[in-house]
PDB file of C-alpha atoms and ligand atoms in Angstrom:
ATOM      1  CA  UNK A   1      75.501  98.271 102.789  1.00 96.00           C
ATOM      2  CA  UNK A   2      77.989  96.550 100.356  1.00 97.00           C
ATOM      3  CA  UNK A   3      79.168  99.035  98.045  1.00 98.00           C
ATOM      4  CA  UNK A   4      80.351  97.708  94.479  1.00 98.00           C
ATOM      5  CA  UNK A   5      84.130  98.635  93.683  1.00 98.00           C
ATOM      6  CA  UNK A   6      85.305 100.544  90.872  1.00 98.00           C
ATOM      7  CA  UNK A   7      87.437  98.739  88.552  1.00 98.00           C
ATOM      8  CA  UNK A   8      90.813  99.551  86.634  1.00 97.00           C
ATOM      9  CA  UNK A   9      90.414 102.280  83.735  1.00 97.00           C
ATOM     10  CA  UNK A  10      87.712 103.981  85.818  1.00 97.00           C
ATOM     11  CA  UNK A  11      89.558 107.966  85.994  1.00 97.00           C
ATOM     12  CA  UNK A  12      88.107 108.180  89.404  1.00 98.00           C
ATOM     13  CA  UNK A  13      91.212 105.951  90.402  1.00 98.00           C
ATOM     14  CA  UNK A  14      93.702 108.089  89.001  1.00 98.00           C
ATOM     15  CA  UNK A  15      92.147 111.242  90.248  1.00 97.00           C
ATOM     16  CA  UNK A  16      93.758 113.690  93.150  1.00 98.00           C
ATOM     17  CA  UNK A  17      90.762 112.878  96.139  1.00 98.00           C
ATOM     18  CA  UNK A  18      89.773 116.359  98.396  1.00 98.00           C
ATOM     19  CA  UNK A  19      90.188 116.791 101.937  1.00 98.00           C
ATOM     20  CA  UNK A  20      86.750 116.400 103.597  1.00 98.00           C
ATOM     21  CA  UNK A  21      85.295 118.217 106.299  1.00 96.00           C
ATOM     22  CA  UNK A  22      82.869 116.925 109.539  1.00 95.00           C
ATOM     23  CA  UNK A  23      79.787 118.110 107.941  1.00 95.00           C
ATOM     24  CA  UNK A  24      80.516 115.944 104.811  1.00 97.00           C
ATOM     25  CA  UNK A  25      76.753 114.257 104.147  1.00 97.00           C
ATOM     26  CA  UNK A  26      76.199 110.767 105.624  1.00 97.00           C
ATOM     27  CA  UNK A  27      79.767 110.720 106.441  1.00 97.00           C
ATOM     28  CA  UNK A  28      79.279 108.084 109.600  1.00 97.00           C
ATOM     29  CA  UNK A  29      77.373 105.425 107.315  1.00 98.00           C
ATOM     30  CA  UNK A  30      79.504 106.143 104.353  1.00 98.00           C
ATOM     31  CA  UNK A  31      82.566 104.781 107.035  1.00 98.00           C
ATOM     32  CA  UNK A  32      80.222 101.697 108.216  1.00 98.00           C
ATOM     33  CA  UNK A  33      79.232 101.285 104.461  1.00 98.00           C
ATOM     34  CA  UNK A  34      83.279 101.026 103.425  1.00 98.00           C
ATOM     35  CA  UNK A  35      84.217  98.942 106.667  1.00 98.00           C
ATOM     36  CA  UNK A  36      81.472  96.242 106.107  1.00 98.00           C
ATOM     37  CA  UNK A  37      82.452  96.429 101.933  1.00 98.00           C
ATOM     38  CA  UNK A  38      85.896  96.015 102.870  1.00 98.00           C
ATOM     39  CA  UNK A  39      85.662  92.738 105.372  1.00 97.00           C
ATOM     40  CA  UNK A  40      83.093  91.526 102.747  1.00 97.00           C
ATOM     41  CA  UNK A  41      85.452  91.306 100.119  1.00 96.00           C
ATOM     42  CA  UNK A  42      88.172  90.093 102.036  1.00 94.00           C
ATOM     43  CA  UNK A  43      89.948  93.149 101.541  1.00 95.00           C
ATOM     44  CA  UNK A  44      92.590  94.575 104.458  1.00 96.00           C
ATOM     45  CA  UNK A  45      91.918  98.085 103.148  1.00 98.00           C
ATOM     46  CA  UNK A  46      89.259 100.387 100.754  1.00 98.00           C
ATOM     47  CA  UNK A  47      89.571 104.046  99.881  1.00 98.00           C
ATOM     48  CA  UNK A  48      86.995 106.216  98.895  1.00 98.00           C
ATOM     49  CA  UNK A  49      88.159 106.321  95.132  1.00 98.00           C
ATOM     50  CA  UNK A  50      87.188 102.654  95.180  1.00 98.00           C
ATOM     51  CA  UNK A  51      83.831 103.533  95.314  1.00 98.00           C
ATOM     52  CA  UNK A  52      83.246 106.240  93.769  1.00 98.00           C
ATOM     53  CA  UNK A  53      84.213 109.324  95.834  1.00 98.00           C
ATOM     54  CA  UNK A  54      86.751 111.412  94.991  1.00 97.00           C
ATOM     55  CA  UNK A  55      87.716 112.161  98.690  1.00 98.00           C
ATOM     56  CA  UNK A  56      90.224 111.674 101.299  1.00 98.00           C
ATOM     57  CA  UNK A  57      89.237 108.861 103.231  1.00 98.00           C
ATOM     58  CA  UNK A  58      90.274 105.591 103.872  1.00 98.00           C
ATOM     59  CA  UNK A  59      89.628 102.577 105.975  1.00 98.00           C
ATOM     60  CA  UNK A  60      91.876  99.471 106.966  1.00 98.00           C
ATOM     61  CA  UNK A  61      92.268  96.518 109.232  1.00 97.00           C
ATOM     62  CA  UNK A  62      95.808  94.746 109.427  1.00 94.00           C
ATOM     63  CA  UNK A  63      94.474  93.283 112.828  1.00 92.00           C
ATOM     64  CA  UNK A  64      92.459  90.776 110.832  1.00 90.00           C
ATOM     65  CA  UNK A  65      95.691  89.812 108.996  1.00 86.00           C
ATOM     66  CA  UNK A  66      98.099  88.687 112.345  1.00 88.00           C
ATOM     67  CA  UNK A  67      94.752  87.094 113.855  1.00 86.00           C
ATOM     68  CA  UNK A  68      94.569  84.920 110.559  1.00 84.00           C
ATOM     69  CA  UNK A  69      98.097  84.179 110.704  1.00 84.00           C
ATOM     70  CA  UNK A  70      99.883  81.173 110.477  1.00 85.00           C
ATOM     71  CA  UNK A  71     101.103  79.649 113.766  1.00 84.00           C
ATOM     72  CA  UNK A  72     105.120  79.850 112.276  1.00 82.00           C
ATOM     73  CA  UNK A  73     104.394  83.308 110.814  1.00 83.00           C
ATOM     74  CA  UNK A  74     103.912  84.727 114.014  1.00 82.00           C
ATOM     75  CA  UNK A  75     106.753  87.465 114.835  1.00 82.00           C
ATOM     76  CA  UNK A  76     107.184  87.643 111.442  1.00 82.00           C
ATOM     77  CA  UNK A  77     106.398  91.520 111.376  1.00 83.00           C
ATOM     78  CA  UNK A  78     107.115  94.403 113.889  1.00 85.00           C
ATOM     79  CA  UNK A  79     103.212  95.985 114.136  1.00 86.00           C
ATOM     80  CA  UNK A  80     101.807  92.510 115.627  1.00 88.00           C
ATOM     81  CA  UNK A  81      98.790  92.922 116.576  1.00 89.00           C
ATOM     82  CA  UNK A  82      97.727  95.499 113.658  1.00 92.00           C
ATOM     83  CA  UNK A  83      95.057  98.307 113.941  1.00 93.00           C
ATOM     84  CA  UNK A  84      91.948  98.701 112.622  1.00 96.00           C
ATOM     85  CA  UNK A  85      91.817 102.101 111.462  1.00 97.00           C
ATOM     86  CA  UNK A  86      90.097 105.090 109.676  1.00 98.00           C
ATOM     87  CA  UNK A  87      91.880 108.206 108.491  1.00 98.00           C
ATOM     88  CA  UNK A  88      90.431 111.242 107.044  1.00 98.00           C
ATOM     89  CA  UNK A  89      92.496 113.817 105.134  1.00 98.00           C
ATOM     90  CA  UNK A  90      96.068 111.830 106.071  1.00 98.00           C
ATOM     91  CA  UNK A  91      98.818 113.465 104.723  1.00 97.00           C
ATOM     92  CA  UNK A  92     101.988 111.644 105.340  1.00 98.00           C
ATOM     93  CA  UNK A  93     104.966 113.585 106.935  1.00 98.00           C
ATOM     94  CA  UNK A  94     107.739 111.368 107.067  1.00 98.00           C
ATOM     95  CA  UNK A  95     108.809 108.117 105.340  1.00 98.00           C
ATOM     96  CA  UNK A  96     111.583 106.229 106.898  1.00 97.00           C
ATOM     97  CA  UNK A  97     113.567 102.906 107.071  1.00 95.00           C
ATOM     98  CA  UNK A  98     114.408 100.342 104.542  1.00 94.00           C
ATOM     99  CA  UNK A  99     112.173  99.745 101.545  1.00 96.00           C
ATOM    100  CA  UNK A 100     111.519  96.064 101.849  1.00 96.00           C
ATOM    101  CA  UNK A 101     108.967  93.983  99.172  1.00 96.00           C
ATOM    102  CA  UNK A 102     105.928  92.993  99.362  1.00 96.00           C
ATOM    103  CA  UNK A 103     103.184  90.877  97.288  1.00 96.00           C
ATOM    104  CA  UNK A 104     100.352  93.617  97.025  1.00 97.00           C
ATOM    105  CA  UNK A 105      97.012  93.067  95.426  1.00 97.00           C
ATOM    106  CA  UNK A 106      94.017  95.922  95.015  1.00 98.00           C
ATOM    107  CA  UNK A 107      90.346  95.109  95.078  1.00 98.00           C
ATOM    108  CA  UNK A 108      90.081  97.311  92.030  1.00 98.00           C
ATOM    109  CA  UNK A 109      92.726  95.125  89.984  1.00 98.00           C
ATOM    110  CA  UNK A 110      91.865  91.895  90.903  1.00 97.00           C
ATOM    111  CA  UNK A 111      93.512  88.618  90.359  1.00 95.00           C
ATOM    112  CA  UNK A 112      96.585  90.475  89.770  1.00 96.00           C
ATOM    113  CA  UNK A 113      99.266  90.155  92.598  1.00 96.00           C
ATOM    114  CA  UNK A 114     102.764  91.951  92.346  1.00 96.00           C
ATOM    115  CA  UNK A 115     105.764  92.154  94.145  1.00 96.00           C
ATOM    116  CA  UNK A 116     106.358  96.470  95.267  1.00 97.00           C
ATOM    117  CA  UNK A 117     108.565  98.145  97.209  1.00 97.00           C
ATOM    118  CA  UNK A 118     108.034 100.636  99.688  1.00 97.00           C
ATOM    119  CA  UNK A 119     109.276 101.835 102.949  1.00 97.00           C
ATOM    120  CA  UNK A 120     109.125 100.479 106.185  1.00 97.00           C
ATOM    121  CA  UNK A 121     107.947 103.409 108.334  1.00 97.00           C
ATOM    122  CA  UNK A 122     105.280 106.319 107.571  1.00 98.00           C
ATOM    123  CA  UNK A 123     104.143 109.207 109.654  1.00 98.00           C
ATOM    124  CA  UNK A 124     101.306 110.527 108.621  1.00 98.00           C
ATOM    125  CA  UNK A 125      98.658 112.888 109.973  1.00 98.00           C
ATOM    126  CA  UNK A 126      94.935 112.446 110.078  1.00 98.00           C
ATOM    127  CA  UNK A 127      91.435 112.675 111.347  1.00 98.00           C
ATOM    128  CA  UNK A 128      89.986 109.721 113.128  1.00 98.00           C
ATOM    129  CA  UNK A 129      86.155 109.014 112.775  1.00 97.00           C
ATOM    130  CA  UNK A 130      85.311 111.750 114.875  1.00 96.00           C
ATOM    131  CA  UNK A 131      87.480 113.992 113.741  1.00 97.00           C
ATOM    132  CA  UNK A 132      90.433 114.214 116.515  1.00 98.00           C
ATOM    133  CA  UNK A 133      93.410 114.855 114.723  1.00 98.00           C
ATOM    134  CA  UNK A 134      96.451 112.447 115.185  1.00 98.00           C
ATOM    135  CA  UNK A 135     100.080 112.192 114.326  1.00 98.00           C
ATOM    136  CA  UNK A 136     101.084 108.593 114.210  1.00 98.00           C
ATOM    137  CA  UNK A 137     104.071 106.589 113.153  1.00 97.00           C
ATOM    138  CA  UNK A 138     103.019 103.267 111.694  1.00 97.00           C
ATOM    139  CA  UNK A 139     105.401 100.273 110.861  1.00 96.00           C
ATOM    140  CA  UNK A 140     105.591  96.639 108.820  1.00 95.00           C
ATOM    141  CA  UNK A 141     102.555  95.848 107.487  1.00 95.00           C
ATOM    142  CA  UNK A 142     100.347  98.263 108.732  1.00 97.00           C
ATOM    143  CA  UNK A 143     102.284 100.760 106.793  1.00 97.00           C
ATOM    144  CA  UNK A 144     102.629  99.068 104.166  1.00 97.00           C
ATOM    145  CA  UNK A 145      98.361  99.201 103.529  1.00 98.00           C
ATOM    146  CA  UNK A 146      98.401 102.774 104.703  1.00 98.00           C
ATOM    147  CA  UNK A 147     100.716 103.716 102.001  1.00 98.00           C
ATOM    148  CA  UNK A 148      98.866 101.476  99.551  1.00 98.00           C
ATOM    149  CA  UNK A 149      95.221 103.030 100.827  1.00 98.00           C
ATOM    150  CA  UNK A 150      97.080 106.788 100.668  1.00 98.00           C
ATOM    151  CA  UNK A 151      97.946 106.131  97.301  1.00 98.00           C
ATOM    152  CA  UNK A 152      95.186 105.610  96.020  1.00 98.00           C
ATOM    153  CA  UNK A 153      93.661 109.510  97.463  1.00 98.00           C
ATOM    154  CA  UNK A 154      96.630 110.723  95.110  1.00 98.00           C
ATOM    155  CA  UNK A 155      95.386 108.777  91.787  1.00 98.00           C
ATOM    156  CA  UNK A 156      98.311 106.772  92.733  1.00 98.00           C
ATOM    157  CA  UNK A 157      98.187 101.977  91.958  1.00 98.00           C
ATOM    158  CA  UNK A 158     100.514  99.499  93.052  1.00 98.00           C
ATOM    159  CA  UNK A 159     101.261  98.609  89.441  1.00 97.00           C
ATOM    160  CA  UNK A 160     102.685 101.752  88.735  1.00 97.00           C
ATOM    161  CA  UNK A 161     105.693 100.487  90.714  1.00 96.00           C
ATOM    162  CA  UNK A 162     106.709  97.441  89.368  1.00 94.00           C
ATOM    163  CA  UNK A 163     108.810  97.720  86.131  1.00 94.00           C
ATOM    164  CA  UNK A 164     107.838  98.222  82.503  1.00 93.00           C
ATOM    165  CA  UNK A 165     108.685  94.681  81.398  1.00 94.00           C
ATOM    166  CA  UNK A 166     106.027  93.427  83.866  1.00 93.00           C
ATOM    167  CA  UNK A 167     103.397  95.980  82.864  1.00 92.00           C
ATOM    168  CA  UNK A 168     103.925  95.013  79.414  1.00 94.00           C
ATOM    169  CA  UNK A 169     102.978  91.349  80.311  1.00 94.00           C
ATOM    170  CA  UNK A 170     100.161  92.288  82.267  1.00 95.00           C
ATOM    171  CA  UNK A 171      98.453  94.582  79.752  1.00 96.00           C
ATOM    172  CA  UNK A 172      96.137  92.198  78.245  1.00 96.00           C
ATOM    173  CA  UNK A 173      94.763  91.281  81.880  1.00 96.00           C
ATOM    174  CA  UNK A 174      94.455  94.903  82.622  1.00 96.00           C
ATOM    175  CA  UNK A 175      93.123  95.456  79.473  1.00 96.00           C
ATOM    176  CA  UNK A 176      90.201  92.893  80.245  1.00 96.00           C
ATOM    177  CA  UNK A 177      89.611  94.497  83.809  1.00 97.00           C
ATOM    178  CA  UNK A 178      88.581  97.905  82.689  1.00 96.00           C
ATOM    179  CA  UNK A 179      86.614  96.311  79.643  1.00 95.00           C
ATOM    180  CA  UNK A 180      84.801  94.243  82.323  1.00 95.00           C
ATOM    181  CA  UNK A 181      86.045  90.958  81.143  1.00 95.00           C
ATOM    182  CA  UNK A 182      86.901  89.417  84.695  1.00 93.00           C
ATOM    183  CA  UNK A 183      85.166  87.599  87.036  1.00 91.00           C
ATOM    184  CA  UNK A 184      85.818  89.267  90.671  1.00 93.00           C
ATOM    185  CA  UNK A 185      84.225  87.196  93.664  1.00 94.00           C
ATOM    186  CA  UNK A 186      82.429  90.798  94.378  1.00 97.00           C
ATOM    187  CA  UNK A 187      80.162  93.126  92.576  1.00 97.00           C
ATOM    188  CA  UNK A 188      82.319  95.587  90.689  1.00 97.00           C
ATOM    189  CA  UNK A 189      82.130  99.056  88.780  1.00 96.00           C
ATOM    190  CA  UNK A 190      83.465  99.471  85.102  1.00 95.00           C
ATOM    191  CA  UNK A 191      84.204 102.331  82.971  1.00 86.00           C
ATOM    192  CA  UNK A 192      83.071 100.398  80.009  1.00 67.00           C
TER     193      UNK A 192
HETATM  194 NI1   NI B   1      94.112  99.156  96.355  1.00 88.09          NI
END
């Protein structure tokens, strides 16, 4: 089932999500539900927050991304081919490498597309769909949407990186997402 996304100025996004446990109700169809929301929107990840659980899970693809590519972009990035993955309770251990930039966007902010900064290498620890726990370093772009998709289990949004200047000019547009004034190409949730 597609699942509508929560909008900007919904607190839910800017809440600290809970670590979940196996038993946690409809769990496998709730990860199905996200996957299919997420390829459905064209999105290359979706955490719970997004729609509408305050809980530590999130899904991602950057497979989708290099397969898509450009036949010159190839080699661009050092985590060709991707993963398609799902990670319960992650808490990230390390950070390493140069911070490099990157033009995010966030299914809950849409239309909006900004420039951020983050590092080039994450550990992180985590629970797979069937709960196995894993320790994993992740690189390039497959970081960079795990750190994106982790932020958002801490309350945390890609435009709270960029400076104040460029907040400033996008507050109107923000201003009209969490009123509802935008048209997203996907059914949506606002905090009207
Ligand atoms: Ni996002």
């Amino acid at each position: 089932m597609i699942l509508p996304i929560v909008a900007y100025g919904s607190p839910i996004l800017r809440k600290l999500a809970v670590d979940i446990d196996p038993d946690y109700p409809g769990l496998k169809q709730l990860i199905a539900d996200m996957q299919e929301t997420m390829y459905s929107t064209n999105g290359v990840g979706l955490a719970a927050p997004q729609i509408n659980k305050d809980i530590r899970l999130f899904v991602m693809d950057s497979a989708q991304i290099f397969e898509n590519q450009e036949e010159d972009e190839k080699g661009t990035y050092p985590d060709e081919p991707g993963i398609k993955g799902v990670f319960i309770n992650p808490h990230i251990t390390a950070l390493d490498g140069q911070k490099w930039n990157y033009n995010e966007g966030c299914l809950s902010i849409p239309k909006i597309r900004e420039d951020v900064m983050r590092h080039q290498t994450v550990t992180i620890e985590f629970e797979d769909e069937h709960f196995n726990f894993h320790e994993k370093t992740f690189n390039g772009l497959t970081a960079r949407i795990i750190l994106h998709e982790y932020d958002h289990l801490d309350g945390k949004l890609f435009i709270d990186y960029i400076s104040p200047l460029k907040r400033t000019l996008l507050k109107r547009k923000l201003d009209d997402i969490s009123k509802g004034k935008i048209k997203a190409d996907y059914r949506m949730l606002f905090n009207k």
